[in-house]
Coordinates of C-alpha atoms in Angstrom, one line a residue:
M13 CA -1.4 32.2 -4.2
P14 CA -3.1 29.0 -5.6
S15 CA -6.3 27.7 -4.1
L16 CA -6.0 25.4 -1.1
Y17 CA -8.6 23.0 -2.5
E18 CA -7.7 22.9 -6.2
P19 CA -5.2 20.3 -7.4
P20 CA -1.9 21.8 -8.5
T21 CA -1.0 22.1 -12.1
E22 CA 1.9 20.3 -13.6
D23 CA 4.1 23.4 -13.3
E24 CA 3.1 24.0 -9.7
T25 CA 3.8 20.3 -8.9
L26 CA 7.3 20.4 -10.1
L27 CA 7.8 23.7 -8.4
G28 CA 6.7 22.0 -5.2
V29 CA 9.4 19.4 -5.7
A30 CA 12.0 22.1 -6.2
T31 CA 10.9 23.7 -2.8
D32 CA 11.0 20.5 -0.9
P33 CA 14.1 20.0 1.3
D34 CA 14.0 16.3 0.7
F35 CA 14.8 16.9 -3.0
Y36 CA 18.1 18.4 -2.1
D37 CA 18.9 15.7 0.4
L38 CA 18.3 12.9 -2.2
G39 CA 20.1 15.0 -4.8
H40 CA 23.2 15.1 -2.7
E41 CA 22.9 11.3 -2.0
I42 CA 22.6 10.5 -5.8
S43 CA 25.3 12.9 -6.7
L44 CA 27.7 11.4 -4.1
I45 CA 27.1 7.7 -4.6
G46 CA 26.3 7.8 -8.3
H47 CA 28.7 10.4 -9.7
G48 CA 31.2 10.8 -7.0
R49 CA 30.5 14.5 -6.5
G50 CA 28.1 15.6 -3.8
R51 CA 27.0 19.1 -2.8
E52 CA 30.6 20.4 -2.3
D53 CA 31.3 19.8 -6.0
A54 CA 30.8 22.6 -8.6
R55 CA 28.9 20.1 -10.8
F56 CA 26.3 19.4 -8.1
G57 CA 24.0 21.9 -9.8
W58 CA 24.0 19.8 -13.0
D59 CA 23.0 16.7 -11.0
L60 CA 20.1 18.7 -9.5
G61 CA 19.0 19.8 -12.9
C62 CA 19.0 16.3 -14.3
L63 CA 17.3 14.9 -11.2
L64 CA 14.6 17.6 -11.5
M65 CA 13.9 16.9 -15.1
D66 CA 14.0 13.1 -14.4
I67 CA 11.4 13.5 -11.6
G68 CA 9.4 15.8 -13.9
G69 CA 8.9 12.9 -16.3
R70 CA 6.5 11.5 -13.7
V71 CA 4.8 14.9 -13.5
Y72 CA 4.3 15.7 -17.2
G73 CA 3.8 12.0 -18.2
S74 CA 7.2 11.6 -19.9
R75 CA 10.8 12.8 -19.6
S76 CA 10.8 14.1 -23.1
K77 CA 7.7 16.3 -22.6
C78 CA 9.2 17.7 -19.3
C79 CA 12.5 18.6 -21.0
R80 CA 10.7 20.0 -24.1
V81 CA 8.3 22.2 -22.1
H82 CA 11.1 23.8 -20.0
R83 CA 13.4 24.3 -23.0
K84 CA 10.6 26.0 -25.0
N85 CA 9.5 28.1 -22.0
P86 CA 12.5 29.8 -20.4
D87 CA 10.3 31.7 -18.0
L88 CA 9.0 28.4 -16.6
Y89 CA 12.5 27.1 -16.2
N90 CA 13.7 30.3 -14.6
R91 CA 11.0 29.9 -11.9
L92 CA 12.7 26.6 -11.0
R93 CA 16.1 28.2 -11.0
H94 CA 14.8 30.9 -8.8
A95 CA 13.3 28.4 -6.4
V96 CA 16.6 26.4 -6.2
T97 CA 18.5 29.7 -5.6
R98 CA 16.2 30.7 -2.8
M99 CA 16.4 27.3 -1.2
T100 CA 20.2 26.9 -1.4
G101 CA 21.5 30.4 -1.4
A102 CA 23.3 29.9 -4.8
D103 CA 22.4 29.8 -8.5
L104 CA 23.0 26.1 -8.9
L105 CA 20.9 25.0 -11.9
P106 CA 22.4 25.2 -15.4
D107 CA 21.4 28.1 -17.6
R108 CA 19.4 25.7 -19.8
P109 CA 17.5 22.6 -18.7
P110 CA 19.2 19.3 -19.7
S111 CA 17.9 17.6 -22.8
E112 CA 16.2 14.2 -22.7
D113 CA 19.3 12.4 -23.9
Q114 CA 21.5 14.1 -21.3
V115 CA 19.0 13.1 -18.5
R116 CA 18.9 9.5 -19.8
Q117 CA 22.7 9.3 -19.8
W118 CA 22.9 10.8 -16.3
R119 CA 20.4 8.2 -15.0
Q120 CA 22.2 5.4 -16.7
Q121 CA 25.5 6.4 -15.0
W122 CA 24.2 5.9 -11.4
V123 CA 21.6 3.1 -12.1
P124 CA 23.0 1.0 -15.0
S125 CA 20.2 -0.7 -16.9
T126 CA 22.2 -4.0 -17.2
H127 CA 22.4 -4.6 -13.5
F128 CA 19.4 -7.0 -13.3
R129 CA 20.6 -9.1 -16.1
D130 CA 24.1 -9.3 -14.8
H131 CA 23.6 -9.4 -11.0
G132 CA 20.1 -10.8 -10.2
P133 CA 16.9 -9.6 -8.7
D134 CA 18.0 -7.2 -6.0
P135 CA 18.1 -3.5 -7.0
H136 CA 21.4 -1.9 -7.9
P137 CA 23.3 -0.9 -4.7
N138 CA 23.0 2.8 -5.6
L139 CA 19.3 2.5 -6.0
G140 CA 19.0 0.5 -2.7
T141 CA 20.9 3.2 -0.8
V142 CA 18.6 5.9 -2.2
Q143 CA 15.5 3.8 -1.4
H144 CA 16.6 3.6 2.2
R145 CA 17.4 7.3 2.5
A146 CA 14.0 8.1 0.9
R147 CA 12.3 6.0 3.6
Q148 CA 14.1 7.9 6.3
L149 CA 13.1 11.2 4.8
A150 CA 9.5 10.0 4.4
F151 CA 9.3 9.0 8.1
A152 CA 10.4 12.5 9.0
R153 CA 7.9 14.0 6.6
A154 CA 5.0 11.9 8.1
R155 CA 6.0 13.0 11.6
L156 CA 6.1 16.6 10.5
L157 CA 2.6 16.3 9.2
G158 CA 1.3 14.7 12.4
N159 CA 1.5 11.0 11.8
L160 CA 3.5 8.2 13.5
P161 CA 3.8 10.0 16.8
D162 CA 5.8 8.7 19.8
N163 CA 4.3 7.3 23.0
N164 CA 0.8 7.0 21.5
P165 CA -1.2 4.3 23.4
R166 CA -1.2 1.0 21.6
D167 CA -4.7 -0.5 21.5
F168 CA -5.4 -2.9 18.6
A169 CA -9.1 -2.9 19.4
N170 CA -9.3 0.9 19.2
P171 CA -6.3 1.8 17.0
D172 CA -5.2 5.4 16.2
P173 CA -5.1 5.8 12.4
R174 CA -2.0 8.0 12.8
N175 CA 0.0 4.9 13.8
I176 CA -1.3 2.7 11.1
V177 CA 0.5 2.1 7.8
S178 CA -1.2 0.7 4.7
A179 CA 0.4 -1.4 2.0
D180 CA -0.6 -3.0 -1.3
G181 CA 0.9 -3.9 -4.7
T182 CA 0.2 -3.1 -8.3
W183 CA 1.4 -4.4 -11.6
L184 CA 3.0 -2.3 -14.3
S185 CA 2.7 -3.9 -17.8
P186 CA 6.0 -4.3 -19.7
F187 CA 7.4 -1.3 -21.5
S188 CA 7.7 -3.5 -24.6
S189 CA 6.2 -6.8 -25.7
A190 CA 9.3 -7.6 -27.8
R191 CA 10.7 -11.1 -27.4
T192 CA 13.1 -13.5 -29.0
W193 CA 13.1 -17.2 -29.9
T194 CA 16.1 -19.3 -30.9
D195 CA 15.8 -22.3 -33.2
E196 CA 17.9 -24.9 -31.6
R197 CA 18.5 -26.8 -34.9
S198 CA 19.8 -23.9 -36.9
G199 CA 20.8 -21.5 -34.0
T200 CA 18.9 -18.7 -35.7
T201 CA 17.4 -16.1 -33.3
Y202 CA 14.1 -14.6 -34.3
V203 CA 12.5 -11.4 -32.9
F204 CA 8.8 -10.8 -32.5
N205 CA 6.5 -7.9 -31.6
T206 CA 9.1 -5.3 -32.6
K207 CA 10.2 -3.4 -35.7
A208 CA 13.8 -4.2 -34.8
K209 CA 15.6 -6.5 -37.2
T210 CA 17.9 -8.1 -34.6
A211 CA 17.8 -9.2 -31.0
E212 CA 20.7 -6.8 -30.2
T213 CA 18.6 -3.7 -31.3
A214 CA 15.2 -4.9 -30.0
R215 CA 14.0 -3.3 -26.8
I216 CA 13.4 -6.4 -24.7
P217 CA 12.5 -6.1 -21.0
D218 CA 15.0 -7.8 -18.7
V219 CA 12.2 -9.3 -16.5
V220 CA 8.5 -10.1 -17.1
R221 CA 6.4 -12.0 -14.6
K222 CA 3.1 -13.6 -15.2
I223 CA 0.5 -14.7 -12.6
T224 CA -3.2 -15.3 -12.3
K225 CA -4.8 -13.8 -9.2
H226 CA -8.6 -14.0 -8.3
G227 CA -9.3 -15.1 -11.9
N228 CA -7.4 -12.1 -13.4
S229 CA -4.1 -12.4 -15.3
Y230 CA -1.2 -10.0 -14.7
M231 CA 2.0 -9.5 -16.6
G232 CA 5.0 -7.3 -15.9
I233 CA 6.5 -6.4 -12.5
C234 CA 4.6 -6.0 -9.2
H235 CA 5.6 -2.9 -7.2
V236 CA 4.6 -2.6 -3.5
T237 CA 4.0 0.6 -1.7
L238 CA 3.8 1.6 2.0
L239 CA 2.0 4.8 3.0
T240 CA 0.2 6.7 5.7
R241 CA -2.6 9.2 5.4
T242 CA -2.0 12.6 7.0
P243 CA -4.3 15.6 7.3
Y244 CA -2.5 17.1 4.3
G245 CA -2.5 14.1 2.0
R246 CA -0.7 10.8 1.6
V247 CA 2.9 10.3 2.5
I248 CA 4.6 7.4 0.6
L249 CA 6.8 5.7 3.2
G250 CA 8.6 3.4 0.8
V251 CA 8.3 1.5 -2.5
D252 CA 9.9 -1.8 -3.6
R253 CA 9.3 -4.5 -6.2
A254 CA 8.0 -8.0 -5.6
L255 CA 9.3 -10.5 -8.2
G256 CA 7.9 -13.5 -6.4
W257 CA 5.2 -13.6 -3.7
E258 CA 3.8 -10.1 -3.3
T259 CA 3.5 -10.6 0.5
L260 CA 7.2 -11.2 0.8
G261 CA 7.9 -7.9 -1.0
T262 CA 5.6 -6.1 1.4
L263 CA 7.1 -7.8 4.4
G264 CA 10.7 -6.8 3.4
L265 CA 9.6 -3.2 2.8
L266 CA 7.7 -3.0 6.1
E267 CA 10.6 -4.5 8.1
D268 CA 13.1 -2.1 6.7
F269 CA 10.7 0.8 7.5
I270 CA 10.1 -0.5 11.1
G271 CA 13.9 -0.4 11.5
I272 CA 13.7 3.3 10.8
A273 CA 10.4 4.2 12.5
G274 CA 10.7 1.9 15.5
E275 CA 7.8 1.7 17.9
T276 CA 5.7 4.3 16.0
V277 CA 4.2 1.6 13.7
H278 CA 1.3 0.0 15.5
M279 CA -0.6 -1.9 12.8
L280 CA -0.5 -2.8 9.1
C281 CA -3.6 -2.4 7.0
H282 CA -3.6 -4.7 4.0
D283 CA -6.1 -6.8 2.0
M284 CA -6.5 -10.5 2.4
G285 CA -3.5 -11.2 0.2
F286 CA -1.2 -10.7 3.2
R287 CA -1.6 -14.2 4.7
D288 CA 0.0 -17.3 6.1
W289 CA 3.3 -17.2 8.1
P290 CA 4.1 -13.5 7.5
I291 CA 1.2 -12.6 9.8
D292 CA 2.7 -14.7 12.6
W293 CA 6.2 -13.5 11.9
L294 CA 5.2 -9.8 11.9
M295 CA 3.4 -10.1 15.2
A296 CA 6.0 -12.3 17.0
E297 CA 9.1 -10.4 15.8
H298 CA 7.8 -6.8 15.7
G299 CA 4.6 -6.8 17.7
V300 CA 2.7 -5.4 14.6
P301 CA -0.6 -7.2 13.8
V302 CA -2.4 -7.0 10.4
I303 CA -5.9 -5.6 10.1
S304 CA -7.6 -7.1 7.0
T305 CA -10.7 -8.9 5.8
A306 CA -10.6 -12.6 6.7
I307 CA -10.1 -15.3 4.1
P308 CA -13.5 -16.7 3.2
E309 CA -14.3 -20.4 3.1
H310 CA -15.4 -20.0 -0.5
E311 CA -14.5 -17.2 -2.8
I312 CA -18.1 -16.9 -4.2
P313 CA -20.9 -17.8 -1.7
A314 CA -23.1 -20.7 -2.7
E315 CA -26.2 -18.6 -2.4
E316 CA -24.8 -16.1 -5.0
T317 CA -23.7 -18.9 -7.3
E318 CA -27.2 -20.3 -7.3
A319 CA -28.8 -16.9 -7.8
R320 CA -26.5 -16.2 -10.8
L321 CA -27.4 -19.5 -12.5
D322 CA -31.1 -18.9 -11.9
I323 CA -31.1 -15.4 -13.2
R324 CA -29.0 -16.2 -16.2
K325 CA -31.5 -18.9 -17.2
V326 CA -34.4 -16.5 -16.9
L327 CA -32.7 -13.9 -19.0
R328 CA -31.7 -16.3 -21.7
E329 CA -35.3 -17.6 -21.9
S330 CA -36.8 -14.1 -21.9
G331 CA -36.5 -13.5 -25.6
L332 CA -35.1 -10.0 -25.0
P333 CA -32.6 -8.9 -27.6
G334 CA -28.9 -9.3 -26.7
L335 CA -29.6 -11.7 -23.8
K336 CA -29.7 -15.1 -25.6
N337 CA -26.1 -15.9 -24.6
V338 CA -25.7 -13.7 -21.5
G339 CA -22.9 -14.9 -19.2
R340 CA -23.1 -15.7 -15.5
D341 CA -20.8 -12.8 -14.6
S342 CA -22.3 -10.3 -17.0
D343 CA -23.5 -6.8 -15.9
P344 CA -27.3 -7.6 -16.2
V345 CA -26.9 -10.8 -14.2
S346 CA -24.8 -9.1 -11.5
A347 CA -27.2 -6.2 -11.1
L348 CA -30.2 -8.6 -10.7
V349 CA -28.3 -10.8 -8.3
Q350 CA -27.5 -7.9 -6.1
E351 CA -31.1 -6.8 -6.2
R352 CA -32.2 -10.2 -5.0
L353 CA -29.6 -10.4 -2.2
N354 CA -30.7 -6.9 -1.0
A355 CA -34.3 -8.0 -0.9
R356 CA -33.7 -11.3 0.8
G357 CA -31.5 -9.6 3.4
D358 CA -33.9 -6.7 4.0
L359 CA -31.3 -4.1 3.1
E360 CA -33.0 -1.1 4.6
A361 CA -33.4 -2.7 8.1
F362 CA -29.8 -4.1 7.8
A363 CA -28.3 -0.8 7.0
A364 CA -30.2 0.9 9.8
A365 CA -28.9 -1.7 12.3
T366 CA -25.4 -1.3 11.0
R367 CA -25.5 2.5 11.5
Q368 CA -26.6 1.9 15.1
G369 CA -23.5 -0.2 15.7
V370 CA -25.2 -3.7 15.8
P371 CA -22.5 -6.2 14.8
T372 CA -23.3 -7.6 11.4
G373 CA -23.9 -11.3 11.4
L374 CA -25.9 -11.4 14.6
G375 CA -28.5 -14.2 14.4
L376 CA -26.9 -15.8 11.4
P377 CA -25.5 -19.4 11.4
L378 CA -21.8 -20.0 11.7
G379 CA -20.1 -19.8 8.4
T380 CA -22.4 -17.1 7.0
S381 CA -21.6 -13.4 7.3
Q382 CA -23.0 -10.4 5.7
Y383 CA -21.9 -6.8 5.4
L384 CA -22.8 -3.4 4.0
S385 CA -20.6 -2.6 1.0
S386 CA -19.1 0.8 0.4
R387 CA -21.7 1.2 -2.3
G388 CA -24.6 0.5 0.1
N389 CA -25.3 -3.0 -1.1
L390 CA -25.6 -6.2 0.9
T391 CA -22.6 -8.5 0.7
R392 CA -22.8 -12.1 1.9
V393 CA -19.7 -14.2 2.7
D394 CA -19.2 -18.0 3.2
S395 CA -16.9 -17.3 6.1
A396 CA -14.4 -19.6 7.8
A397 CA -15.3 -20.6 11.4
H398 CA -13.1 -22.1 14.1
E399 CA -14.0 -23.3 17.6
Y400 CA -12.3 -21.4 20.4
G401 CA -13.9 -23.4 23.2
E402 CA -15.8 -22.5 26.3
V403 CA -15.2 -19.7 28.8
S404 CA -16.9 -19.8 32.2
H405 CA -17.5 -17.5 35.1
P406 CA -19.4 -17.9 38.5
G407 CA -23.1 -18.0 37.9
P408 CA -25.9 -16.6 40.1
D409 CA -26.0 -19.8 42.1
G410 CA -22.2 -20.0 42.5
E411 CA -21.9 -22.7 39.9
P412 CA -19.8 -22.2 36.8
C413 CA -21.7 -20.7 33.9
G414 CA -20.2 -21.6 30.5
H415 CA -20.4 -19.9 27.1
L416 CA -19.4 -21.6 23.9
L417 CA -17.3 -19.4 21.6
Y418 CA -16.3 -19.5 17.9
V419 CA -14.2 -17.3 15.7
D420 CA -16.2 -16.5 12.5
D421 CA -14.7 -14.3 9.8
G422 CA -12.2 -12.9 12.3
A423 CA -14.7 -12.1 15.0
L424 CA -15.2 -13.9 18.3
W425 CA -18.9 -14.9 18.9
E426 CA -20.9 -16.6 21.5
V427 CA -22.7 -19.4 19.7
R428 CA -25.9 -21.2 20.7
V429 CA -27.2 -24.5 19.2
S430 CA -30.7 -24.3 17.9
G431 CA -32.3 -27.0 15.8
G432 CA -29.0 -28.5 15.1
A433 CA -27.6 -25.2 13.8
H434 CA -24.9 -23.1 15.5
I435 CA -26.3 -19.5 15.6
K436 CA -24.2 -16.4 16.4
A437 CA -26.0 -15.1 19.4
Q438 CA -23.6 -12.4 20.8
R439 CA -20.4 -10.7 19.7
A440 CA -17.7 -10.8 22.3
I441 CA -16.7 -7.1 22.3
S442 CA -13.0 -6.3 22.3
E443 CA -12.6 -3.9 25.1
R444 CA -8.9 -3.4 24.7
S445 CA -6.0 -5.3 23.0
T446 CA -2.3 -4.8 23.4
R447 CA 0.9 -6.8 23.2
T448 CA 3.2 -8.4 25.7
K449 CA 6.6 -10.1 25.4
H450 CA 7.0 -13.8 26.3
P451 CA 9.3 -13.9 29.3
D452 CA 11.3 -16.8 27.9
T453 CA 11.4 -16.4 24.2
G454 CA 11.2 -12.6 23.9
D455 CA 8.5 -13.0 21.2
W456 CA 5.5 -10.7 21.1
A457 CA 2.0 -12.0 21.9
M458 CA -1.4 -10.3 21.7
V459 CA -3.6 -10.1 24.8
T460 CA -7.2 -9.0 24.2
T461 CA -9.8 -8.4 26.9
H462 CA -13.3 -9.3 25.8
R463 CA -16.7 -8.5 27.3
L464 CA -19.8 -10.7 27.2
L465 CA -23.2 -10.3 28.7
C466 CA -24.4 -13.3 30.7
E467 CA -28.2 -13.5 30.4
D468 CA -28.5 -15.8 33.4
A469 CA -26.5 -13.5 35.7
R470 CA -27.9 -10.4 33.9
Q471 CA -24.5 -8.7 34.0
P472 CA -21.4 -8.6 31.8
F473 CA -18.1 -10.3 32.6
E474 CA -14.7 -10.0 31.1
F475 CA -12.1 -12.6 30.0
D476 CA -8.8 -12.5 28.2
T477 CA -7.5 -14.3 25.1
I478 CA -3.8 -14.7 24.4
W479 CA -2.5 -15.2 20.9
E480 CA 1.1 -16.5 20.8
P481 CA 2.1 -16.4 17.1
V482 CA 4.5 -18.9 15.6
P483 CA 7.8 -17.0 15.1
H484 CA 8.9 -18.9 12.0
R485 CA 10.1 -17.2 8.9
G486 CA 9.3 -19.1 5.7
K487 CA 7.7 -22.4 5.2
R488 CA 8.1 -24.8 8.1
T489 CA 10.0 -28.0 7.6
E490 CA 8.6 -31.4 8.3
H491 CA 10.4 -31.4 11.7
T492 CA 8.7 -28.2 12.9
K493 CA 5.4 -28.5 10.9
K494 CA 2.4 -29.7 12.8
P495 CA -1.3 -29.2 12.3
R496 CA -2.8 -26.3 14.2
T497 CA -5.4 -27.2 16.8
S498 CA -8.9 -25.6 16.6
L499 CA -7.9 -23.2 19.3
E500 CA -4.7 -22.2 17.5
K501 CA -6.6 -21.6 14.3
A502 CA -9.2 -19.5 16.2
L503 CA -6.5 -17.3 17.8
H504 CA -4.7 -16.9 14.5
A505 CA -7.8 -15.8 12.7
M506 CA -9.2 -13.6 15.5
Q507 CA -9.0 -9.8 15.0
P508 CA -9.7 -7.4 17.9
L509 CA -11.3 -5.1 15.3
A510 CA -13.2 -7.4 12.9
R511 CA -15.1 -6.7 9.8
C512 CA -18.5 -7.0 11.6
D513 CA -17.6 -4.2 14.0
R514 CA -18.7 -0.6 13.6
G515 CA -15.2 0.9 13.5
F516 CA -13.7 -1.5 11.0
G517 CA -14.7 0.4 7.9
D518 CA -13.0 3.6 9.0
I519 CA -9.7 1.8 9.7
Y520 CA -9.7 -0.7 6.8
G521 CA -10.8 2.0 4.5
L522 CA -7.3 3.5 4.9
R523 CA -6.0 0.9 2.4
N524 CA -8.2 2.6 -0.3
D525 CA -5.4 5.2 -0.3
T526 CA -3.1 2.7 -1.9
E527 CA -5.6 1.9 -4.6
S528 CA -6.2 5.6 -5.2
W529 CA -2.5 6.3 -5.3
F530 CA -1.9 3.5 -7.8
S531 CA -4.5 5.0 -10.1
W532 CA -2.7 8.4 -9.8
L533 CA 0.7 6.7 -10.5
K534 CA -0.5 4.9 -13.6
A535 CA -2.0 8.1 -15.0
R536 CA 1.6 9.4 -15.1
M537 CA 3.1 6.4 -16.8
R538 CA 3.6 5.8 -20.5
R539 CA 0.2 4.4 -21.5
G540 CA -1.9 3.9 -18.4
E541 CA -0.7 0.7 -16.8
T542 CA 2.4 0.4 -19.0
A543 CA 5.8 1.0 -17.4
A544 CA 7.5 4.2 -18.4
S545 CA 11.0 2.5 -18.5
L546 CA 12.3 -0.6 -20.1
H547 CA 14.4 -2.0 -17.4
A548 CA 13.5 -3.3 -13.9
D549 CA 15.6 -0.9 -11.9
H550 CA 14.5 2.1 -13.9
Q551 CA 10.8 1.1 -13.4
L552 CA 11.4 1.0 -9.7
L553 CA 13.1 4.4 -9.9
D554 CA 10.0 5.8 -11.7
V555 CA 7.8 4.5 -8.8
L556 CA 10.2 6.0 -6.3
Y557 CA 10.0 9.4 -8.1
A558 CA 6.2 9.3 -7.9
G559 CA 6.4 8.8 -4.2
L560 CA 8.7 11.8 -3.8
I561 CA 6.3 13.9 -5.8
T562 CA 3.4 12.8 -3.5
N563 CA 5.4 13.7 -0.4
A564 CA 6.3 17.1 -1.9
L565 CA 2.6 17.8 -2.6
A566 CA 1.7 16.9 1.0
L567 CA 4.3 19.4 2.2
R568 CA 2.9 21.9 -0.2
Q569 CA -0.6 21.4 1.2
Y570 CA 0.8 21.8 4.8
R571 CA 2.5 25.1 3.9
L572 CA -0.7 26.4 2.3
S573 CA -2.8 25.3 5.2
N574 CA -0.5 26.7 7.9
P575 CA 0.7 30.2 6.7
E576 CA 2.5 30.8 10.0
A577 CA 3.9 27.4 10.5
S578 CA 7.7 27.2 10.4
Q579 CA 9.5 24.7 8.3
D580 CA 11.1 21.5 9.5
S581 CA 14.5 21.9 11.2
R582 CA 16.5 20.2 8.4
L583 CA 18.0 23.0 6.3
A584 CA 18.6 22.9 2.6
P585 CA 22.2 22.2 1.5
T586 CA 24.6 25.0 1.0
A587 CA 26.6 25.5 -2.2
P588 CA 30.3 26.0 -2.0
G589 CA 31.1 29.6 -1.1
A590 CA 27.5 30.6 -0.8
G591 CA 27.4 31.3 2.9
P592 CA 24.9 29.8 5.3
A593 CA 21.8 28.0 4.1
T594 CA 18.6 30.0 4.0
A595 CA 16.8 30.0 7.4
P596 CA 13.4 28.3 7.7
G597 CA 11.5 31.5 8.1
T598 CA 13.1 32.9 4.9
I599 CA 12.3 29.7 3.1
R600 CA 8.7 30.1 4.0
A601 CA 8.6 33.7 2.7
A602 CA 10.3 32.6 -0.5
I603 CA 7.9 29.8 -1.1
V604 CA 4.9 32.1 -0.6
E605 CA 6.4 34.5 -3.1
L606 CA 7.1 31.7 -5.6
F607 CA 3.6 30.3 -5.5
A608 CA 2.1 33.8 -5.8
R609 CA 4.1 34.6 -9.0

């Protein structure tokens, strides 16, 4: 058997797909809606063979390589045939693997490449149906591997990672940079960036988007992914594309998945790009808050900007070779700026306090926050602060004792005024946080219980905050739009588990899985970040295939880690006249044998 800790080879990966019950479920769905056949048809095996080679394109890097490898190596293809036979009870795959042209034609039949041009931005109905079915199967896979359990206590201040889903988006560059231009005076159409002589023969993408984000330019199509991390690896819960605002693509994907998973989704982990009204809508409509880093007041802190200018000037005047025209954002300047920030912030003492659980930002003025980065450096943020107001409790003498509170970078702080400055004196600890339904509107609200230590009374006291999000989808009209009060801004920005808290890194770090998966995905595309297919629907299908491969690898790891574990209760499909499907225990024995060969 292969090692539990070594990554599978390309051949083992495709074999893992062939031994995944979900492969047969989706194969039946595609055969039925795309070709009018289904598992009861004698040609179902041909559909499985084409689907297996099509998915293999994302394993071997290209569809042509996958088909070529299996045509030149009959023993390798026979292993796949043997796996399918043991899973289904019938010899379904064709004697020879389909060629690249045959697989391309098979794909074109059930997902026509002209759909986007003729019918608009939504995926082809066949592809939409398969997407939804893949999300249902992914939900079952996540539960099989221990995530998204039912009846798990819902506490936003101490969330269970198993009930958290992560999402993000990535851009795939266009398959081709070919384009056309028509001279309005003569009516002549010219083609550029291609060897094709005419526009009809040029391979021109049907959609290319261009945006600038955080100072970086992106071109192509943005694809969004929803996933969860299980003990056996990632499970891709769904993929989609975002042709406009990335947040809307993520929201649509998440809402469809919540319709499948129900109350098992407790929180969404996303970067600060998920913002504005979708945060309110997601909480009010579904009771699902977002854990993220807060949006800063300024993207680059004033202190860092000043340091970069000073250090750049020193380097330019140093006379050292290569530094005469050094830029503000160059590597030498960035390294020296980080060194200065670490020294000014006493990095060693700060890191020690962080490890002890001291909330970062204690003693700093409002609007200034600092954190320990994943690389062990000091990070300063010009954070956004909003006044919450004053909370009071009976003091030692029976009189009300007040405490002034602000929300700074998502965290609730007691603030004291000293020398005209507002200093963060104490973090209001989130003891517990849950949701409740408004009795009249039926919208969800978040209720968080905080704990503060009163120095005068020398004892802690608790108080509640209630965030009632605005349940409005889309931009508000002039009739419903009104400025938020300072209290509303504070409640909207407040997070029960904020960036300054000790447990934030472990939970927010879950979104690193999406970045890691995108790197894995792009390594299996045509040229790094370049899409493997020309047309928009086919690009989305490639990303969907990558998700299926990931889920098959998680199941493979589960099987290798649990030799005695039985398979999930969903049985593989049965071929016509082949008798009953193979029992789960027999499937397990067959898989062990296949991996051992």
